[in-house]
Amino acid sequence: MIRLFTALEIPDAAAEKLTRLQQGLEGARWIERNDLHITLRFIGDVAENVAADIDAALALIPVTPFEVELEGVGEFGGARPNALWAGVKMSEPLRVLQGRHESAMRRVGLKPETRKFHPHVTVARLGRAAPEDVGRYIAANNLFAAPRFTIDRFTLFSAKGGTGGGPYLAERRYPEDEWEDGEG
């Protein structure tokens, strides 16, 4: 079994701005720079033969370059925050690309994603952070913004099982890479 998801990688200039956010919150487990990404579709644990079908379906998705803009910070979990994120401004090209990923995964036979697409970059896991501290952190950083960047490809990542947060391995980038292990 392999745990997979598709995502957009964060270029260095934007990642540098994101890593500057990663301080000043007691109990936060900050995400490593190389693991920062914008998830398009969480796939989950699949058998190797299903992973090959996923790869074939993803290879058919066209990518027209578009700009991405990061703005603001927030949390998931409400009264018990469990993740801190930097927001990604929704755009029609981003919505279309994510919809193509969802459609491709359904064609492969995966169940539909039940959560509404909320583009973001997770910057920390918050298992031990106090909710009031999270609120103060968000208030202090809510004007966060990073330079726009152009997206011209997406990536299929694998992840170690467990609670999330990496490390992640880029298995293939579309539309250009072959499988990292030489298969495919």
Backbone as JSON Lines, residues from 0, in Angstrom:
{"i":0,"aa":"M","n":[0.84,-1.19,0.0],"ca":[0.0,0.0,0.0],"c":[0.89,1.25,0.0]}
{"i":1,"aa":"I","n":[0.39,2.27,-0.66],"ca":[1.1,3.54,-0.71],"c":[0.08,4.66,-0.48]}
{"i":2,"aa":"R","n":[0.43,5.65,0.35],"ca":[-0.44,6.79,0.64],"c":[-0.09,7.91,-0.33]}
{"i":3,"aa":"L","n":[-1.08,8.39,-1.09],"ca":[-0.85,9.36,-2.14],"c":[-1.74,10.6,-2.01]}
{"i":4,"aa":"F","n":[-1.25,11.69,-2.57],"ca":[-2.06,12.89,-2.76],"c":[-1.45,13.69,-3.9]}
{"i":5,"aa":"T","n":[-2.27,14.54,-4.53],"ca":[-1.76,15.42,-5.57],"c":[-1.71,16.84,-5.01]}
{"i":6,"aa":"A","n":[-0.73,17.61,-5.48],"ca":[-0.54,18.95,-4.92],"c":[0.25,19.83,-5.87]}
{"i":7,"aa":"L","n":[0.24,21.11,-5.53],"ca":[1.07,22.1,-6.2],"c":[2.25,22.39,-5.29]}
{"i":8,"aa":"E","n":[3.44,22.38,-5.85],"ca":[4.63,22.69,-5.08],"c":[4.75,24.21,-4.91]}
{"i":9,"aa":"I","n":[5.42,24.61,-3.84],"ca":[5.6,26.02,-3.52],"c":[7.01,26.43,-3.93]}
{"i":10,"aa":"P","n":[7.13,27.44,-4.81],"ca":[8.47,27.89,-5.21],"c":[9.2,28.59,-4.06]}
{"i":11,"aa":"D","n":[10.51,28.73,-4.22],"ca":[11.36,29.22,-3.14],"c":[10.95,30.58,-2.57]}
{"i":12,"aa":"A","n":[10.62,31.55,-3.41],"ca":[10.3,32.89,-2.9],"c":[9.08,32.85,-1.98]}
{"i":13,"aa":"A","n":[8.05,32.12,-2.37],"ca":[6.85,32.01,-1.54],"c":[7.14,31.16,-0.3]}
{"i":14,"aa":"A","n":[7.92,30.09,-0.46],"ca":[8.26,29.23,0.67],"c":[9.05,29.99,1.73]}
{"i":15,"aa":"E","n":[9.91,30.88,1.27],"ca":[10.68,31.69,2.22],"c":[9.76,32.56,3.06]}
{"i":16,"aa":"K","n":[8.76,33.17,2.42],"ca":[7.78,33.97,3.17],"c":[6.99,33.1,4.14]}
{"i":17,"aa":"L","n":[6.61,31.9,3.7],"ca":[5.86,30.99,4.57],"c":[6.68,30.58,5.79]}
{"i":18,"aa":"T","n":[7.96,30.31,5.59],"ca":[8.78,29.87,6.73],"c":[8.96,31.0,7.75]}
{"i":19,"aa":"R","n":[8.84,32.24,7.32],"ca":[8.9,33.35,8.27],"c":[7.7,33.37,9.21]}
{"i":20,"aa":"L","n":[6.61,32.73,8.78],"ca":[5.43,32.61,9.65],"c":[5.65,31.6,10.77]}
{"i":21,"aa":"Q","n":[6.63,30.75,10.61],"ca":[6.78,29.59,11.48],"c":[7.57,29.89,12.75]}
{"i":22,"aa":"Q","n":[6.97,30.76,13.56],"ca":[7.55,31.11,14.85],"c":[6.49,31.79,15.69]}
{"i":23,"aa":"G","n":[6.7,31.79,16.98],"ca":[5.84,32.55,17.86],"c":[4.55,31.87,18.28]}
{"i":24,"aa":"L","n":[4.47,30.55,18.15],"ca":[3.28,29.85,18.61],"c":[3.71,28.6,19.37]}
{"i":25,"aa":"E","n":[3.64,28.66,20.68],"ca":[4.0,27.55,21.55],"c":[3.14,26.33,21.23]}
{"i":26,"aa":"G","n":[3.79,25.17,21.1],"ca":[3.06,23.93,20.86],"c":[2.81,23.62,19.4]}
{"i":27,"aa":"A","n":[3.21,24.5,18.48],"ca":[3.04,24.23,17.05],"c":[4.14,23.3,16.57]}
{"i":28,"aa":"R","n":[3.78,22.38,15.69],"ca":[4.77,21.51,15.03],"c":[4.86,22.03,13.59]}
{"i":29,"aa":"W","n":[5.89,22.8,13.29],"ca":[6.03,23.49,12.01],"c":[6.35,22.49,10.9]}
{"i":30,"aa":"I","n":[5.74,22.69,9.76],"ca":[5.96,21.83,8.59],"c":[7.29,22.21,7.94]}
{"i":31,"aa":"E","n":[8.07,21.23,7.59],"ca":[9.37,21.47,6.94],"c":[9.17,22.18,5.6]}
{"i":32,"aa":"R","n":[10.12,23.03,5.23],"ca":[10.04,23.81,4.0],"c":[9.75,22.93,2.78]}
{"i":33,"aa":"N","n":[10.44,21.8,2.67],"ca":[10.27,20.94,1.49],"c":[8.91,20.23,1.46]}
{"i":34,"aa":"D","n":[8.19,20.26,2.56],"ca":[6.88,19.61,2.62],"c":[5.71,20.59,2.46]}
{"i":35,"aa":"L","n":[6.0,21.88,2.29],"ca":[4.93,22.86,2.07],"c":[4.35,22.65,0.67]}
{"i":36,"aa":"H","n":[3.02,22.65,0.57],"ca":[2.35,22.4,-0.71],"c":[0.89,22.83,-0.63]}
{"i":37,"aa":"I","n":[0.23,22.86,-1.77],"ca":[-1.22,23.12,-1.86],"c":[-1.85,21.82,-2.34]}
{"i":38,"aa":"T","n":[-2.57,21.14,-1.46],"ca":[-3.19,19.87,-1.84],"c":[-4.31,20.1,-2.84]}
{"i":39,"aa":"L","n":[-4.3,19.32,-3.91],"ca":[-5.4,19.32,-4.87],"c":[-6.37,18.19,-4.56]}
{"i":40,"aa":"R","n":[-5.85,16.99,-4.29],"ca":[-6.72,15.84,-4.0],"c":[-5.98,14.86,-3.1]}
{"i":41,"aa":"F","n":[-6.5,14.64,-1.88],"ca":[-5.97,13.59,-1.03],"c":[-6.53,12.28,-1.58]}
{"i":42,"aa":"I","n":[-5.66,11.33,-1.82],"ca":[-6.07,10.05,-2.4],"c":[-6.16,8.99,-1.31]}
{"i":43,"aa":"G","n":[-5.17,8.94,-0.44],"ca":[-5.16,7.97,0.64],"c":[-4.33,6.75,0.31]}
{"i":44,"aa":"D","n":[-4.54,5.69,1.08],"ca":[-3.77,4.46,0.91],"c":[-4.36,3.63,-0.22]}
{"i":45,"aa":"V","n":[-3.52,3.29,-1.19],"ca":[-3.96,2.5,-2.34],"c":[-2.92,1.42,-2.64]}
{"i":46,"aa":"A","n":[-3.37,0.36,-3.3],"ca":[-2.47,-0.7,-3.74],"c":[-1.61,-0.19,-4.89]}
{"i":47,"aa":"E","n":[-0.46,-0.82,-5.09],"ca":[0.47,-0.4,-6.14],"c":[-0.19,-0.4,-7.53]}
{"i":48,"aa":"N","n":[-1.03,-1.4,-7.82],"ca":[-1.66,-1.44,-9.14],"c":[-2.65,-0.28,-9.31]}
{"i":49,"aa":"V","n":[-3.31,0.14,-8.23],"ca":[-4.21,1.29,-8.29],"c":[-3.37,2.56,-8.48]}
{"i":50,"aa":"A","n":[-2.21,2.62,-7.85],"ca":[-1.31,3.77,-8.02],"c":[-0.93,3.94,-9.49]}
{"i":51,"aa":"A","n":[-0.71,2.83,-10.18],"ca":[-0.39,2.9,-11.61],"c":[-1.56,3.45,-12.4]}
{"i":52,"aa":"D","n":[-2.79,3.07,-12.05],"ca":[-3.99,3.61,-12.7],"c":[-4.13,5.1,-12.42]}
{"i":53,"aa":"I","n":[-3.81,5.49,-11.19],"ca":[-3.87,6.91,-10.82],"c":[-2.86,7.7,-11.64]}
{"i":54,"aa":"D","n":[-1.66,7.18,-11.76],"ca":[-0.63,7.83,-12.57],"c":[-1.11,8.02,-14.0]}
{"i":55,"aa":"A","n":[-1.69,6.99,-14.59],"ca":[-2.18,7.09,-15.97],"c":[-3.28,8.13,-16.09]}
{"i":56,"aa":"A","n":[-4.18,8.19,-15.12],"ca":[-5.27,9.18,-15.16],"c":[-4.74,10.59,-15.0]}
{"i":57,"aa":"L","n":[-3.77,10.78,-14.12],"ca":[-3.2,12.12,-13.9],"c":[-2.43,12.6,-15.12]}
{"i":58,"aa":"A","n":[-1.79,11.68,-15.82],"ca":[-1.0,12.06,-17.01],"c":[-1.87,12.66,-18.1]}
{"i":59,"aa":"L","n":[-3.17,12.42,-18.05],"ca":[-4.09,12.95,-19.06],"c":[-4.62,14.34,-18.73]}
{"i":60,"aa":"I","n":[-4.33,14.84,-17.53],"ca":[-4.85,16.14,-17.12],"c":[-3.99,17.25,-17.71]}
{"i":61,"aa":"P","n":[-4.6,18.13,-18.51],"ca":[-3.82,19.25,-19.06],"c":[-3.58,20.33,-18.0]}
{"i":62,"aa":"V","n":[-2.45,21.0,-18.13],"ca":[-2.14,22.1,-17.22],"c":[-1.84,23.34,-18.05]}
{"i":63,"aa":"T","n":[-2.7,24.33,-17.92],"ca":[-2.47,25.63,-18.53],"c":[-1.9,26.53,-17.44]}
{"i":64,"aa":"P","n":[-0.72,27.12,-17.64],"ca":[-0.11,27.92,-16.57],"c":[-1.06,29.0,-16.04]}
{"i":65,"aa":"F","n":[-1.01,29.17,-14.72],"ca":[-1.82,30.2,-14.07],"c":[-1.1,30.68,-12.82]}
{"i":66,"aa":"E","n":[-1.52,31.83,-12.3],"ca":[-0.89,32.4,-11.12],"c":[-1.62,32.01,-9.86]}
{"i":67,"aa":"V","n":[-0.83,31.84,-8.79],"ca":[-1.36,31.53,-7.47],"c":[-0.92,32.64,-6.53]}
{"i":68,"aa":"E","n":[-1.83,33.0,-5.63],"ca":[-1.55,34.06,-4.67],"c":[-1.87,33.55,-3.26]}
{"i":69,"aa":"L","n":[-0.92,33.72,-2.36],"ca":[-1.11,33.33,-0.96],"c":[-1.49,34.57,-0.16]}
{"i":70,"aa":"E","n":[-2.52,34.42,0.7],"ca":[-2.94,35.56,1.51],"c":[-3.66,35.08,2.77]}
{"i":71,"aa":"G","n":[-3.33,35.71,3.89],"ca":[-4.0,35.44,5.15],"c":[-3.56,34.14,5.81]}
{"i":72,"aa":"V","n":[-3.98,33.98,7.05],"ca":[-3.73,32.75,7.81],"c":[-5.02,32.36,8.51]}
{"i":73,"aa":"G","n":[-5.12,31.1,8.88],"ca":[-6.29,30.61,9.59],"c":[-5.98,29.25,10.2]}
{"i":74,"aa":"E","n":[-7.03,28.62,10.71],"ca":[-6.85,27.32,11.35],"c":[-7.99,26.4,10.97]}
{"i":75,"aa":"F","n":[-7.73,25.11,11.09],"ca":[-8.75,24.09,10.98],"c":[-8.96,23.51,12.37]}
{"i":76,"aa":"G","n":[-10.19,23.23,12.71],"ca":[-10.49,22.59,13.99],"c":[-11.39,23.39,14.89]}
{"i":77,"aa":"G","n":[-11.59,24.68,14.6],"ca":[-12.51,25.48,15.4],"c":[-12.05,25.65,16.84]}
{"i":78,"aa":"A","n":[-12.89,25.21,17.79],"ca":[-12.6,25.39,19.21],"c":[-11.36,24.6,19.64]}
{"i":79,"aa":"R","n":[-11.01,23.56,18.86],"ca":[-9.8,22.77,19.15],"c":[-8.93,22.77,17.9]}
{"i":80,"aa":"P","n":[-8.25,23.86,17.63],"ca":[-7.47,23.97,16.39],"c":[-6.44,22.85,16.27]}
{"i":81,"aa":"N","n":[-6.37,22.23,15.06],"ca":[-5.4,21.15,14.86],"c":[-4.41,21.45,13.74]}
{"i":82,"aa":"A","n":[-4.67,22.48,12.94],"ca":[-3.74,22.85,11.86],"c":[-3.8,24.35,11.63]}
{"i":83,"aa":"L","n":[-2.65,24.91,11.34],"ca":[-2.53,26.32,10.99],"c":[-2.2,26.41,9.52]}
{"i":84,"aa":"W","n":[-2.89,27.3,8.78],"ca":[-2.67,27.37,7.33],"c":[-2.5,28.8,6.86]}
{"i":85,"aa":"A","n":[-1.84,28.91,5.7],"ca":[-1.8,30.15,4.93],"c":[-2.8,29.97,3.79]}
{"i":86,"aa":"G","n":[-3.61,30.99,3.56],"ca":[-4.66,30.88,2.56],"c":[-4.13,30.99,1.14]}
{"i":87,"aa":"V","n":[-4.86,30.37,0.23],"ca":[-4.58,30.46,-1.2],"c":[-5.81,31.08,-1.84]}
{"i":88,"aa":"K","n":[-5.61,32.19,-2.52],"ca":[-6.72,32.87,-3.17],"c":[-7.29,31.98,-4.27]}
{"i":89,"aa":"M","n":[-8.6,31.72,-4.19],"ca":[-9.25,30.88,-5.19],"c":[-9.29,31.6,-6.53]}
{"i":90,"aa":"S","n":[-9.04,30.84,-7.58],"ca":[-9.13,31.37,-8.94],"c":[-9.82,30.31,-9.79]}
{"i":91,"aa":"E","n":[-10.34,30.73,-10.92],"ca":[-11.01,29.77,-11.79],"c":[-10.05,28.7,-12.31]}
{"i":92,"aa":"P","n":[-8.83,29.04,-12.73],"ca":[-7.91,27.97,-13.17],"c":[-7.6,26.96,-12.07]}
{"i":93,"aa":"L","n":[-7.47,27.43,-10.83],"ca":[-7.22,26.52,-9.71],"c":[-8.43,25.62,-9.49]}
{"i":94,"aa":"R","n":[-9.62,26.2,-9.53],"ca":[-10.85,25.42,-9.33],"c":[-10.98,24.35,-10.43]}
{"i":95,"aa":"V","n":[-10.68,24.72,-11.68],"ca":[-10.78,23.78,-12.8],"c":[-9.77,22.65,-12.63]}
{"i":96,"aa":"L","n":[-8.52,22.99,-12.29],"ca":[-7.5,21.95,-12.12],"c":[-7.89,20.98,-11.0]}
{"i":97,"aa":"Q","n":[-8.36,21.51,-9.89],"ca":[-8.76,20.64,-8.79],"c":[-9.94,19.76,-9.2]}
{"i":98,"aa":"G","n":[-10.88,20.31,-9.94],"ca":[-12.02,19.53,-10.42],"c":[-11.59,18.41,-11.36]}
{"i":99,"aa":"R","n":[-10.58,18.66,-12.16],"ca":[-10.05,17.6,-13.04],"c":[-9.41,16.48,-12.24]}
{"i":100,"aa":"H","n":[-8.77,16.83,-11.14],"ca":[-8.18,15.8,-10.27],"c":[-9.28,14.96,-9.64]}
{"i":101,"aa":"E","n":[-10.32,15.61,-9.17],"ca":[-11.44,14.88,-8.57],"c":[-12.08,13.94,-9.6]}
{"i":102,"aa":"S","n":[-12.32,14.44,-10.79],"ca":[-12.92,13.61,-11.85],"c":[-12.02,12.42,-12.2]}
{"i":103,"aa":"A","n":[-10.72,12.66,-12.3],"ca":[-9.78,11.58,-12.63],"c":[-9.8,10.5,-11.56]}
{"i":104,"aa":"M","n":[-9.86,10.9,-10.29],"ca":[-9.86,9.91,-9.21],"c":[-11.15,9.11,-9.2]}
{"i":105,"aa":"R","n":[-12.25,9.73,-9.54],"ca":[-13.52,8.99,-9.63],"c":[-13.48,7.99,-10.77]}
{"i":106,"aa":"R","n":[-12.87,8.38,-11.9],"ca":[-12.76,7.44,-13.04],"c":[-11.91,6.23,-12.67]}
{"i":107,"aa":"V","n":[-10.93,6.43,-11.81],"ca":[-10.08,5.33,-11.36],"c":[-10.86,4.4,-10.41]}
{"i":108,"aa":"G","n":[-11.93,4.93,-9.84],"ca":[-12.75,4.12,-8.95],"c":[-12.7,4.52,-7.49]}
{"i":109,"aa":"L","n":[-12.06,5.66,-7.2],"ca":[-12.01,6.13,-5.82],"c":[-13.32,6.81,-5.45]}
{"i":110,"aa":"K","n":[-13.61,6.81,-4.16],"ca":[-14.81,7.49,-3.67],"c":[-14.65,8.99,-3.82]}
{"i":111,"aa":"P","n":[-15.75,9.72,-4.02],"ca":[-15.66,11.18,-4.13],"c":[-15.14,11.81,-2.83]}
{"i":112,"aa":"E","n":[-14.43,12.9,-2.98],"ca":[-13.98,13.67,-1.81],"c":[-15.21,14.34,-1.22]}
{"i":113,"aa":"T","n":[-15.42,14.21,0.07],"ca":[-16.61,14.76,0.7],"c":[-16.4,16.18,1.22]}
{"i":114,"aa":"R","n":[-15.15,16.55,1.41],"ca":[-14.86,17.89,1.93],"c":[-14.8,18.9,0.79]}
{"i":115,"aa":"K","n":[-15.32,20.08,1.04],"ca":[-15.26,21.17,0.06],"c":[-13.79,21.58,-0.11]}
{"i":116,"aa":"F","n":[-13.41,21.86,-1.35],"ca":[-12.04,22.28,-1.64],"c":[-11.79,23.65,-1.03]}
{"i":117,"aa":"H","n":[-10.8,23.73,-0.14],"ca":[-10.4,24.97,0.52],"c":[-8.89,25.08,0.33]}
{"i":118,"aa":"P","n":[-8.45,25.73,-0.75],"ca":[-7.01,25.76,-1.02],"c":[-6.24,26.48,0.08]}
{"i":119,"aa":"H","n":[-5.15,25.84,0.51],"ca":[-4.34,26.37,1.59],"c":[-2.99,25.67,1.6]}
{"i":120,"aa":"V","n":[-2.07,26.24,2.37],"ca":[-0.78,25.62,2.65],"c":[-0.73,25.41,4.15]}
{"i":121,"aa":"T","n":[-0.69,24.16,4.59],"ca":[-0.56,23.9,6.02],"c":[0.85,24.27,6.45]}
{"i":122,"aa":"V","n":[0.94,25.15,7.45],"ca":[2.26,25.58,7.94],"c":[2.61,24.95,9.28]}
{"i":123,"aa":"A","n":[1.6,24.43,10.0],"ca":[1.88,23.79,11.29],"c":[0.74,22.86,11.68]}
{"i":124,"aa":"R","n":[1.09,21.84,12.45],"ca":[0.11,20.99,13.15],"c":[0.04,21.54,14.57]}
{"i":125,"aa":"L","n":[-1.14,21.51,15.17],"ca":[-1.34,22.21,16.43],"c":[-1.77,21.32,17.58]}
{"i":126,"aa":"G","n":[-1.26,20.14,17.68],"ca":[-1.67,19.22,18.72],"c":[-1.59,19.77,20.14]}
{"i":127,"aa":"R","n":[-0.59,20.6,20.42],"ca":[-0.39,21.07,21.8],"c":[-0.57,22.58,21.94]}
{"i":128,"aa":"A","n":[-0.99,23.27,20.91],"ca":[-1.14,24.72,20.99],"c":[-2.47,25.08,21.64]}
{"i":129,"aa":"A","n":[-2.44,26.04,22.55],"ca":[-3.65,26.5,23.23],"c":[-4.51,27.32,22.26]}
{"i":130,"aa":"P","n":[-5.82,27.07,22.24],"ca":[-6.7,27.79,21.31],"c":[-6.58,29.32,21.4]}
{"i":131,"aa":"E","n":[-6.42,29.86,22.6],"ca":[-6.31,31.32,22.74],"c":[-5.0,31.82,22.13]}
{"i":132,"aa":"D","n":[-3.93,31.01,22.22],"ca":[-2.66,31.38,21.59],"c":[-2.78,31.34,20.07]}
{"i":133,"aa":"V","n":[-3.51,30.35,19.56],"ca":[-3.74,30.25,18.11],"c":[-4.5,31.49,17.63]}
{"i":134,"aa":"G","n":[-5.51,31.89,18.37],"ca":[-6.27,33.09,18.01],"c":[-5.4,34.33,17.97]}
{"i":135,"aa":"R","n":[-4.54,34.49,18.95],"ca":[-3.63,35.65,18.98],"c":[-2.64,35.58,17.81]}
{"i":136,"aa":"Y","n":[-2.14,34.38,17.51],"ca":[-1.21,34.22,16.39],"c":[-1.88,34.63,15.08]}
{"i":137,"aa":"I","n":[-3.1,34.17,14.86],"ca":[-3.82,34.5,13.62],"c":[-4.06,36.0,13.54]}
{"i":138,"aa":"A","n":[-4.48,36.63,14.63],"ca":[-4.71,38.07,14.63],"c":[-3.43,38.84,14.29]}
{"i":139,"aa":"A","n":[-2.29,38.35,14.79],"ca":[-1.02,39.03,14.55],"c":[-0.5,38.83,13.14]}
{"i":140,"aa":"N","n":[-0.95,37.78,12.45],"ca":[-0.4,37.44,11.13],"c":[-1.44,37.44,10.01]}
{"i":141,"aa":"N","n":[-2.63,37.99,10.27],"ca":[-3.72,37.88,9.29],"c":[-3.5,38.67,8.01]}
{"i":142,"aa":"L","n":[-2.53,39.55,7.99],"ca":[-2.24,40.29,6.75],"c":[-1.15,39.63,5.91]}
{"i":143,"aa":"F","n":[-0.82,38.4,6.23],"ca":[0.22,37.68,5.49],"c":[-0.1,37.65,3.99]}
{"i":144,"aa":"A","n":[0.94,37.85,3.19],"ca":[0.85,37.71,1.73],"c":[2.23,37.32,1.24]}
{"i":145,"aa":"A","n":[2.26,36.62,0.11],"ca":[3.52,36.22,-0.51],"c":[3.45,36.61,-1.98]}
{"i":146,"aa":"P","n":[4.61,36.73,-2.62],"ca":[4.61,37.07,-4.05],"c":[3.82,36.04,-4.86]}
{"i":147,"aa":"R","n":[3.08,36.51,-5.85],"ca":[2.39,35.59,-6.76],"c":[3.41,34.7,-7.44]}
{"i":148,"aa":"F","n":[2.97,33.5,-7.78],"ca":[3.86,32.61,-8.54],"c":[3.04,31.87,-9.57]}
{"i":149,"aa":"T","n":[3.73,31.41,-10.61],"ca":[3.07,30.72,-11.71],"c":[3.16,29.22,-11.5]}
{"i":150,"aa":"I","n":[2.04,28.58,-11.71],"ca":[1.95,27.12,-11.66],"c":[1.87,26.61,-13.09]}
{"i":151,"aa":"D","n":[2.73,25.67,-13.43],"ca":[2.67,25.09,-14.77],"c":[2.71,23.56,-14.72]}
{"i":152,"aa":"R","n":[2.61,23.01,-13.5],"ca":[2.57,21.56,-13.34],"c":[2.03,21.23,-11.95]}
{"i":153,"aa":"F","n":[1.73,19.96,-11.75],"ca":[1.32,19.48,-10.44],"c":[2.11,18.22,-10.14]}
{"i":154,"aa":"T","n":[2.03,17.76,-8.89],"ca":[2.87,16.67,-8.43],"c":[2.04,15.61,-7.72]}
{"i":155,"aa":"L","n":[2.4,14.36,-7.95],"ca":[1.86,13.24,-7.19],"c":[2.86,12.94,-6.08]}
{"i":156,"aa":"F","n":[2.41,13.05,-4.83],"ca":[3.26,12.81,-3.67],"c":[2.86,11.53,-2.97]}
{"i":157,"aa":"S","n":[3.84,10.9,-2.34],"ca":[3.56,9.82,-1.4],"c":[3.91,10.34,-0.01]}
{"i":158,"aa":"A","n":[3.25,9.75,0.98],"ca":[3.45,10.18,2.36],"c":[3.59,8.96,3.25]}
{"i":159,"aa":"K","n":[4.34,9.12,4.33],"ca":[4.39,8.08,5.34],"c":[3.04,8.06,6.04]}
{"i":160,"aa":"G","n":[2.6,6.89,6.46],"ca":[1.36,6.79,7.21],"c":[1.49,7.49,8.54]}
{"i":161,"aa":"G","n":[0.37,7.78,9.17],"ca":[0.42,8.4,10.48],"c":[-0.39,9.67,10.53]}
{"i":162,"aa":"T","n":[0.13,10.64,11.26],"ca":[-0.64,11.84,11.54],"c":[-0.49,12.94,10.5]}
{"i":163,"aa":"G","n":[0.33,12.75,9.5],"ca":[0.5,13.78,8.48],"c":[1.63,14.72,8.82]}
{"i":164,"aa":"G","n":[1.91,15.61,7.9],"ca":[2.95,16.6,8.12],"c":[4.28,16.26,7.51]}
{"i":165,"aa":"G","n":[4.38,15.14,6.8],"ca":[5.59,14.79,6.09],"c":[6.43,13.79,6.85]}
{"i":166,"aa":"P","n":[7.54,13.39,6.28],"ca":[8.05,13.88,5.0],"c":[7.29,13.29,3.82]}
{"i":167,"aa":"Y","n":[7.24,14.08,2.76],"ca":[6.57,13.68,1.53],"c":[7.6,13.47,0.44]}
{"i":168,"aa":"L","n":[7.3,12.56,-0.47],"ca":[8.19,12.27,-1.58],"c":[7.46,12.57,-2.89]}
{"i":169,"aa":"A","n":[8.05,13.4,-3.74],"ca":[7.48,13.68,-5.06],"c":[7.7,12.44,-5.93]}
{"i":170,"aa":"E","n":[6.63,11.74,-6.22],"ca":[6.71,10.52,-7.04],"c":[6.79,10.87,-8.53]}
{"i":171,"aa":"R","n":[5.98,11.83,-8.95],"ca":[5.98,12.23,-10.36],"c":[5.4,13.64,-10.48]}
{"i":172,"aa":"R","n":[5.97,14.38,-11.4],"ca":[5.47,15.72,-11.72],"c":[4.84,15.65,-13.11]}
{"i":173,"aa":"Y","n":[3.73,16.31,-13.24],"ca":[3.0,16.32,-14.53],"c":[2.98,17.74,-15.04]}
{"i":174,"aa":"P","n":[3.35,17.92,-16.29],"ca":[3.43,16.95,-17.37],"c":[4.83,16.54,-17.78]}
{"i":175,"aa":"E","n":[5.76,16.24,-16.86],"ca":[7.1,15.96,-17.39],"c":[7.85,14.77,-16.85]}
{"i":176,"aa":"D","n":[7.73,14.42,-15.6],"ca":[8.6,13.4,-15.02],"c":[8.12,11.98,-15.29]}
{"i":177,"aa":"E","n":[9.05,11.06,-15.21],"ca":[8.75,9.63,-15.15],"c":[8.73,9.26,-13.67]}
{"i":178,"aa":"W","n":[8.22,8.08,-13.35],"ca":[8.23,7.63,-11.95],"c":[9.65,7.7,-11.43]}
{"i":179,"aa":"E","n":[9.82,8.16,-10.21],"ca":[11.14,8.34,-9.62],"c":[11.92,7.04,-9.55]}
{"i":180,"aa":"D","n":[11.22,5.9,-9.37],"ca":[11.94,4.64,-9.26],"c":[12.19,3.97,-10.61]}
{"i":181,"aa":"G","n":[11.84,4.67,-11.69],"ca":[12.11,4.16,-13.02],"c":[10.98,3.33,-13.6]}
{"i":182,"aa":"E","n":[9.96,3.05,-12.8],"ca":[8.81,2.31,-13.33],"c":[7.86,3.27,-13.99]}
{"i":183,"aa":"G","n":[6.98,2.73,-14.82],"ca":[5.9,3.54,-15.34],"c":[6.17,4.07,-16.67]}
